[in-house]
Coordinates of C-alpha atoms and ligand atoms in Angstrom, one line a residue:
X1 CA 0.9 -7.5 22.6
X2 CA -1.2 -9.1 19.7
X3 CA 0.5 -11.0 17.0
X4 CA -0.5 -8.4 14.5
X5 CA 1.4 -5.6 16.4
X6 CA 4.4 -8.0 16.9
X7 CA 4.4 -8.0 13.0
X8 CA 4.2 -4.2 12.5
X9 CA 6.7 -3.4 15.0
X10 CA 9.1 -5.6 12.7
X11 CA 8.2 -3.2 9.7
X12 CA 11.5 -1.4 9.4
X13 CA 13.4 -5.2 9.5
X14 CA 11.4 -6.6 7.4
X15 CA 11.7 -3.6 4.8
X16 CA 15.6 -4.2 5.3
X17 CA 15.2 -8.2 5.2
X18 CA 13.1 -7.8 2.1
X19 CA 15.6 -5.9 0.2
X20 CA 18.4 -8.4 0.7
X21 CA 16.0 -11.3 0.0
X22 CA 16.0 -9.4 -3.7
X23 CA 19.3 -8.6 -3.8
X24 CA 20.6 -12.2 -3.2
X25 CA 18.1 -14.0 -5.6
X26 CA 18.6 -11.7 -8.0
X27 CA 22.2 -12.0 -7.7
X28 CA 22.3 -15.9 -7.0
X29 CA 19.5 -17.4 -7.9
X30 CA 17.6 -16.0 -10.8
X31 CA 18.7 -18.6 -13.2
X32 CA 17.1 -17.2 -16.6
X33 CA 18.5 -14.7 -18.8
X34 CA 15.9 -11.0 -18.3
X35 CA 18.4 -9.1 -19.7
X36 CA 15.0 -9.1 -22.1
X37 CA 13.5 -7.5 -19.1
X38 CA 15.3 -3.9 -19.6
X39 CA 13.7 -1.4 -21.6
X40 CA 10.2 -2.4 -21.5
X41 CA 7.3 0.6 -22.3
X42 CA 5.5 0.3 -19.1
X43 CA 4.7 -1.7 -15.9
X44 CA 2.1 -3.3 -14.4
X45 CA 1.4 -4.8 -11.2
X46 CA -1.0 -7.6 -10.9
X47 CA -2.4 -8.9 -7.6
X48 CA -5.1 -8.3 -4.9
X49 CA -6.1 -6.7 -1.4
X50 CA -2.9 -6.8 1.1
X51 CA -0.8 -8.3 -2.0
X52 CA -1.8 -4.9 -4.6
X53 CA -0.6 -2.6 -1.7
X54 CA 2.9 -2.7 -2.6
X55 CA 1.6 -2.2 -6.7
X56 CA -0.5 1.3 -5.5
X57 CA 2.5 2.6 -3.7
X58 CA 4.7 1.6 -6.4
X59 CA 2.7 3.5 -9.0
X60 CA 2.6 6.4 -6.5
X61 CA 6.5 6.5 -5.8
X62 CA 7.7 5.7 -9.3
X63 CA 5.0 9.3 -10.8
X64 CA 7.5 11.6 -11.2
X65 CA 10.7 8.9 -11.1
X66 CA 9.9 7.2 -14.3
X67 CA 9.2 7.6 -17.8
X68 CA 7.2 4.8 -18.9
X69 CA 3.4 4.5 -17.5
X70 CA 2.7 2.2 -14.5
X71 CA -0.2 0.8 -13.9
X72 CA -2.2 -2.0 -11.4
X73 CA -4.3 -4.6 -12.2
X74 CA -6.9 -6.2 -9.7
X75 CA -8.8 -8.0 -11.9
X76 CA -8.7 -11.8 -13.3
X77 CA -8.0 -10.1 -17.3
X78 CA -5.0 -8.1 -18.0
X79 CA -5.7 -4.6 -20.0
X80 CA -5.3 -4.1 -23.4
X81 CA -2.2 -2.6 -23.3
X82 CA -0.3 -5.5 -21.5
X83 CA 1.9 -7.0 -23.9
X84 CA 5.7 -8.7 -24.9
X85 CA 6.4 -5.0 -24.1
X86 CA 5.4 -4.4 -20.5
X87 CA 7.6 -5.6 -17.5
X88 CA 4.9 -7.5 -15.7
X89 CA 5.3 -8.1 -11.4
X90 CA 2.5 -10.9 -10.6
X91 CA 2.2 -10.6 -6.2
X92 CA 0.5 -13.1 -4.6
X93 CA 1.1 -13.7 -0.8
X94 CA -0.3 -16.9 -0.4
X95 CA 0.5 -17.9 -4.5
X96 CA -3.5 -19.0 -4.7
X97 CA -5.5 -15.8 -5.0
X98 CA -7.4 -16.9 -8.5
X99 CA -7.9 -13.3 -9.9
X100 CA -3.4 -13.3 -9.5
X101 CA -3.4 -16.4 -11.1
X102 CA -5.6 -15.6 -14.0
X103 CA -3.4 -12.3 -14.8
X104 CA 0.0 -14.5 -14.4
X105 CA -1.6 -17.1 -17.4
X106 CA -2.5 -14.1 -19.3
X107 CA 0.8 -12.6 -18.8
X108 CA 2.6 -16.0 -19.7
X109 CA 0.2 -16.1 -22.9
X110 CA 1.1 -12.3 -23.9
X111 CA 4.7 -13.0 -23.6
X112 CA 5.2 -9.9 -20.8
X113 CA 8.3 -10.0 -19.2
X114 CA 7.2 -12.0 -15.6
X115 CA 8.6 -11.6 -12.1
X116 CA 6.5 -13.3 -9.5
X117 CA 6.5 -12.1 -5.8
X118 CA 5.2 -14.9 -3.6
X119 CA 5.6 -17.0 -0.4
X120 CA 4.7 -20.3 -2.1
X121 CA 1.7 -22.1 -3.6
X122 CA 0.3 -22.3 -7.2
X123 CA 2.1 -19.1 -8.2
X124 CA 5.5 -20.6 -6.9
X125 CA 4.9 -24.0 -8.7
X126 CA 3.7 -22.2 -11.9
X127 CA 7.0 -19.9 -11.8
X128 CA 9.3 -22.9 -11.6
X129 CA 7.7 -24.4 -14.4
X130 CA 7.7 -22.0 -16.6
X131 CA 11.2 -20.5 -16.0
X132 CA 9.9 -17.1 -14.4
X133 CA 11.8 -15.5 -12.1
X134 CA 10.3 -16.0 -8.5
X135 CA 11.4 -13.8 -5.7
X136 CA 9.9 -16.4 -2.8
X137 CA 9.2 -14.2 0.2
X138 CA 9.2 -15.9 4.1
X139 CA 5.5 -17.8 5.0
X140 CA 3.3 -17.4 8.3
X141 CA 2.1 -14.3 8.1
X142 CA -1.3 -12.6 6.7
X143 CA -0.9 -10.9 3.8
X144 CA -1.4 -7.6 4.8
X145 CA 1.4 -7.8 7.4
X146 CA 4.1 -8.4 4.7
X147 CA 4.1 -5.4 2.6
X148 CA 7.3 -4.8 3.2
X149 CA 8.0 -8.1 0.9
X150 CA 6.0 -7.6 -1.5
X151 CA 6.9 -3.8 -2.6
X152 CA 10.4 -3.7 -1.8
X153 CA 11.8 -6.0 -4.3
X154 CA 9.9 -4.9 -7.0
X155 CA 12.2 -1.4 -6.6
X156 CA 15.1 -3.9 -5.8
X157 CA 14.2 -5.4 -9.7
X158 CA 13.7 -2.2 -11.5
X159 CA 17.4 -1.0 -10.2
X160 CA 19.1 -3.9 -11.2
X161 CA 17.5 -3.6 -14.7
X162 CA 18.2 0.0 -15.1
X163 CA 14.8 1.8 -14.9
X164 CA 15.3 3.5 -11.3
X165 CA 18.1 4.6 -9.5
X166 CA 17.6 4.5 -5.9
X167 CA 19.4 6.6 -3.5
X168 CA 21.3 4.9 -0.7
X169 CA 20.1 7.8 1.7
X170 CA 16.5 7.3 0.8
X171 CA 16.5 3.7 1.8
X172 CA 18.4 5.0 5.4
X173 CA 16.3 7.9 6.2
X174 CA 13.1 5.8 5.5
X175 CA 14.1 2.9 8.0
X176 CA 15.1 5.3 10.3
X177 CA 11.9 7.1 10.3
X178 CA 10.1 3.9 10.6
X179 CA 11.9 3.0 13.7
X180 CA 11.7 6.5 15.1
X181 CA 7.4 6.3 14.2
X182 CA 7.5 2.8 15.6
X183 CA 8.6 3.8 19.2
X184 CA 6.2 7.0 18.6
X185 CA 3.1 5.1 17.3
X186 CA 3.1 1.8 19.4
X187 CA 2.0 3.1 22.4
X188 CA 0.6 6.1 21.8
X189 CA -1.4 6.5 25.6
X190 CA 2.3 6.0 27.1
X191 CA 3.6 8.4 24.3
X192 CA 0.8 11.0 24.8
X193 CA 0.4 10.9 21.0
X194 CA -2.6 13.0 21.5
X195 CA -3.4 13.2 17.8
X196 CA -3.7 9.8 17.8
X197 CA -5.3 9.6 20.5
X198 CA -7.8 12.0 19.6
X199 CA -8.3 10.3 16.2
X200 CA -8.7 6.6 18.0
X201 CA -11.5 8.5 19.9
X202 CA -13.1 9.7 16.6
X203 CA -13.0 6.4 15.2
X204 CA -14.7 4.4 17.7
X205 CA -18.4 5.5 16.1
X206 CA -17.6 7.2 12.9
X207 CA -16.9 6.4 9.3
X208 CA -13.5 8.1 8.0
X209 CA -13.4 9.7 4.6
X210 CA -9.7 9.8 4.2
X211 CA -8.7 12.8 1.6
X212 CA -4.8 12.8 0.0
X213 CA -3.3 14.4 -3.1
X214 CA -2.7 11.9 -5.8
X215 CA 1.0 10.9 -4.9
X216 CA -0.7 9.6 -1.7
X217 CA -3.3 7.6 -3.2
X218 CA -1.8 4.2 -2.5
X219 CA -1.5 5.7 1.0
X220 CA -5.1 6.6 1.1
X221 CA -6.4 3.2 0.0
X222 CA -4.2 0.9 1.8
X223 CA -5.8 3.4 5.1
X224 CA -9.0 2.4 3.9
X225 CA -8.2 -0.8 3.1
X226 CA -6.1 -1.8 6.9
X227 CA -9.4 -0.2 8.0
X228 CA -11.6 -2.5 6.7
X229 CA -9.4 -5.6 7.7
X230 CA -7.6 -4.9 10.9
X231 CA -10.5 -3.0 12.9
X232 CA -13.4 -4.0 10.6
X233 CA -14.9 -0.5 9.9
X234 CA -16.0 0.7 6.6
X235 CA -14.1 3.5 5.3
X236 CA -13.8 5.6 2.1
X237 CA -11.0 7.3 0.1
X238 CA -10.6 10.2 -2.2
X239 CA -8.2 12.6 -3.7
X240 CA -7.9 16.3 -3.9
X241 CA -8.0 18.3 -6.4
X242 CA -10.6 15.5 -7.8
X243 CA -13.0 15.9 -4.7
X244 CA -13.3 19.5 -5.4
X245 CA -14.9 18.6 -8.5
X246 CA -17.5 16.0 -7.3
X247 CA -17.9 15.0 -3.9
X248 CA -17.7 18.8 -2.7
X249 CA -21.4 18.9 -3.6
X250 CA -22.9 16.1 -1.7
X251 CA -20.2 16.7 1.6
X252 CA -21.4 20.6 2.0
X253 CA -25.3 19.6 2.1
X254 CA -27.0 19.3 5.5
X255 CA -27.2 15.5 4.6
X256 CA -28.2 13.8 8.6
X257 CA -25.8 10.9 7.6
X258 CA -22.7 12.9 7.1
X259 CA -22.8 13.9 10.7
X260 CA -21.4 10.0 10.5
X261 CA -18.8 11.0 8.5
X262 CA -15.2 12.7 9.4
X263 CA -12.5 13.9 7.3
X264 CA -8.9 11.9 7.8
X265 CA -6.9 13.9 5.7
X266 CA -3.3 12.0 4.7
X267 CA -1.0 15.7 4.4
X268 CA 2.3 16.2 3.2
X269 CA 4.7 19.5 3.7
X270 CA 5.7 19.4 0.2
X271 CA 2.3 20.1 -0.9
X272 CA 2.0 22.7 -3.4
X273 CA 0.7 26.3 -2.4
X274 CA -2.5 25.8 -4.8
X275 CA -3.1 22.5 -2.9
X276 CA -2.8 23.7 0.1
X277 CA -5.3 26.5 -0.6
X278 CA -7.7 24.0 -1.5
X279 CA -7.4 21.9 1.2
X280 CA -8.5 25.0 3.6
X281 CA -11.2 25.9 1.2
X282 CA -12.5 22.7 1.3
X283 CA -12.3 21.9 5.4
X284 CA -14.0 25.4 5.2
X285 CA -16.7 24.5 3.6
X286 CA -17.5 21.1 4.8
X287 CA -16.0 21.8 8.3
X288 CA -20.0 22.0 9.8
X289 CA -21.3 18.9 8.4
X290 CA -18.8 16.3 8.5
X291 CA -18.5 15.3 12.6
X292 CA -14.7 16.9 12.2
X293 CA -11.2 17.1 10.5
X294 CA -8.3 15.6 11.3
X295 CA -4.5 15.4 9.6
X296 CA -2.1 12.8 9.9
X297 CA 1.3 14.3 8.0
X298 CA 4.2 12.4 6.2
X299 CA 7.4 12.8 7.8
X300 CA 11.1 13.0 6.1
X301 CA 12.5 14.2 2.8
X302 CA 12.3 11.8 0.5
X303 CA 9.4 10.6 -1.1
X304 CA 9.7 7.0 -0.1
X305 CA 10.1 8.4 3.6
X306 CA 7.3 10.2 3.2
X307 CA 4.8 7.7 1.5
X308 CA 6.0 4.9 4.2
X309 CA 5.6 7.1 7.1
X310 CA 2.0 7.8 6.5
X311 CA 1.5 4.1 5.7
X312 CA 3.5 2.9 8.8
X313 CA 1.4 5.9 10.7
X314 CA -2.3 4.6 9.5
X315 CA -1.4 0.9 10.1
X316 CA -0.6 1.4 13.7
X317 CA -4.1 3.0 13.7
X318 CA -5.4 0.6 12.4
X319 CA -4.3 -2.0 15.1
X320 CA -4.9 0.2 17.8
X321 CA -8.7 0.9 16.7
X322 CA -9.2 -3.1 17.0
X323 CA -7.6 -3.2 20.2
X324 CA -10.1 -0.9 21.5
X325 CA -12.9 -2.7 19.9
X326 CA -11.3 -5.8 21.7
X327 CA -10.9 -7.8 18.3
X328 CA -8.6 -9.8 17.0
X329 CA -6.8 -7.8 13.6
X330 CA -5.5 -11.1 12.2
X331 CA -8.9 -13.0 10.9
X332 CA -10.3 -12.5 7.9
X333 CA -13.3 -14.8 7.7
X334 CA -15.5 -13.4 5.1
X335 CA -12.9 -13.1 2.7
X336 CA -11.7 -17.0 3.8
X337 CA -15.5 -17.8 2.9
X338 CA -15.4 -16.2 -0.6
X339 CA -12.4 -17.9 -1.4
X340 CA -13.5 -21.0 -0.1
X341 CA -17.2 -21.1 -2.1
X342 CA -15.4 -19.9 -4.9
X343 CA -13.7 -23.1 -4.7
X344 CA -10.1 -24.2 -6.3
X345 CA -9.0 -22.0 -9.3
Ligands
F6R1 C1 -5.3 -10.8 4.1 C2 -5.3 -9.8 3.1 C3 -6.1 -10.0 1.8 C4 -5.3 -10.8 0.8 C5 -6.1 -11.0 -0.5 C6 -5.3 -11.7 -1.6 O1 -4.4 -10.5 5.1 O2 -4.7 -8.8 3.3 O3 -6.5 -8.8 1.3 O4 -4.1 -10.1 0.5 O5 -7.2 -11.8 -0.2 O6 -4.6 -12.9 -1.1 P1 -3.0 -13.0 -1.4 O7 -2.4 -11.8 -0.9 O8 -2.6 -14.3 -0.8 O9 -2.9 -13.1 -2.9

């Protein structure tokens, strides 16, 4: 078993370790007053690669659960809109990522209401010297293994201040699912998983064009993303209805590189009728040039279940599709190097 697979099959602990990491500092050890921190007219999430997963799927989850917009920012400059007004979460993994720690300044200068999500480094220090709250996450692991960390006590915050409730049996149907998936997913040869199977096959020499409805966006780019990282494949993400109204004109021409190309699509039971019937138009008419279609669905009730199955679902891929290239998940070495000639921040 490689380390990276250790990590993932210690997803549902870690999501339950993660909330009681929040729960305690927030009860213990979050010195300052935020009672500031309530009633804010929007959220954003600042940070990059593994460390924006957890603001994507927060945007996705929170659509229809909030009132106020939320947005995420993976850029060095905060928008417009970011000000004394917007509850700001700053996630760095490793605390150093210089596009993070540009936003967190900006945030600090804007007078946003700060909560930091980080193992350590500059963002740590920065936090303790500026009195922000710091939720400090557990060290030694990459980035994109600790998702779990990094989104869960951002829903742990926004209970305690009163903008989410969170239903108990949300939280127990989605670790049970993720335990149930995990024996499912991490051995899918001994599990006869054929659709995995089928799709590990696919991915060997083709480029995945992974197609979800909006709520699963987050889903769809941290596919993508795990993808690009873990196996070291390109991939490429869209959205329905949007596709229909763009890319549906370049995917039904007999272009010779789309034979390249298969469609991944992310589906969901709870998909409305009209979405549905676009889906099948649309694998109707690109069915003939893309080299294929396959579905992954959500499983559970709740939303959260369902988001985190299809995330816990397309990681395992992920590692799996590496395995068979015979590579190591864990490395990152190009984005090391950019880092690296960037030099310190
Ligand atoms: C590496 C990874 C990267 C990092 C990104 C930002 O596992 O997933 O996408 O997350 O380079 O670094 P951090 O997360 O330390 O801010």
């Amino acid at each position: 078993m490689t380390k990276m697979e250790e990590f993932l099959g210690k997803f549902p602990n870690q999501c339950e370790e993660a909330i009681r990491i929040a729960n305690d500092i927030f009860e213990q050890r979050i010195s300052r007053d935020i009672s500031g921190y309530r009633d804010r007219r929007g959220i954003l999430v600042c940070g990059v690669g593994g460390s924006a997963a957890g603001g994507d799927i927060l945007k996705d989850y929170l659509y229809k659960k909030i009132d106020i917009p939320v947005g995420v920012n993976k850029d060095y400059e905060l928008p417009g809109y970011a000000d004394s007004r917007t509850l700001v979460f700053v996630n760095s993994y490793s605390g150093n990522t210089e596009e993070t720690l540009s936003s967190f300044m900006q945030a600090l200068d804007r007078k946003c209401s700060v909560v930091t999500i980080t193992s350590g480094g500059k963002l740590y220090q920065l936090s303790k010297e500026n009195n922000i709250p710091c939720i400090r996450i557990p060290q030694g692991m990459p980035p994109r293994a600790t998702f779990a960390y990094l989104f869960f006590p951002m829903l742990i915050v926004l209970e305690k201040l009163g903008y989410i409730r969170i239903q108990k049996e949300e939280i127990q149907e989605t670790i049970r699912m993720l335990e149930d998936l995990k024996a499912k997913c991490k051995d899918p040869e001994k599990n006869g998983d054929n659709s995995i199977i089928g799709l590990l096959d696919k991915l060997q020499d083709r480029i995945p064009l992974i197609l979800t409805s909006e709520i699963f966006k987050g889903c769809a780019w941290r596919l993508k993303s795990q993808f690009n990282e873990n196996s070291k494949i390109l991939a490429f993400c869209s959205t329905i209805p949007e596709l229909n109204h763009n890319e549906i004109e370049a995917l039904s021409q007999n272009l010779p590189y789309s034979k390249n190309v298969f469609l991944l699509l992310l589906r969901d039971r709870f998909e409305s009728s009209r979405l549905k019937k676009r889906i099948e138009i649309t694998i109707k008419i690109v069915r003939d040039r893309v080299d294929g279609v396959f579905e992954l669905y959500s499983e559970g009730e709740h939303i959260l279940t369902r988001i985190l199955s299809l995330l816990h679902k397309g990681d395992w891929v992920s590692i799996h599709l590496a395995k068979r290239k015979k590579i190591d998940p864990i490395p990152t070495p190009k984005i090391d190097l950019i880092k690296k000639e960037l030099g310190q921040y």
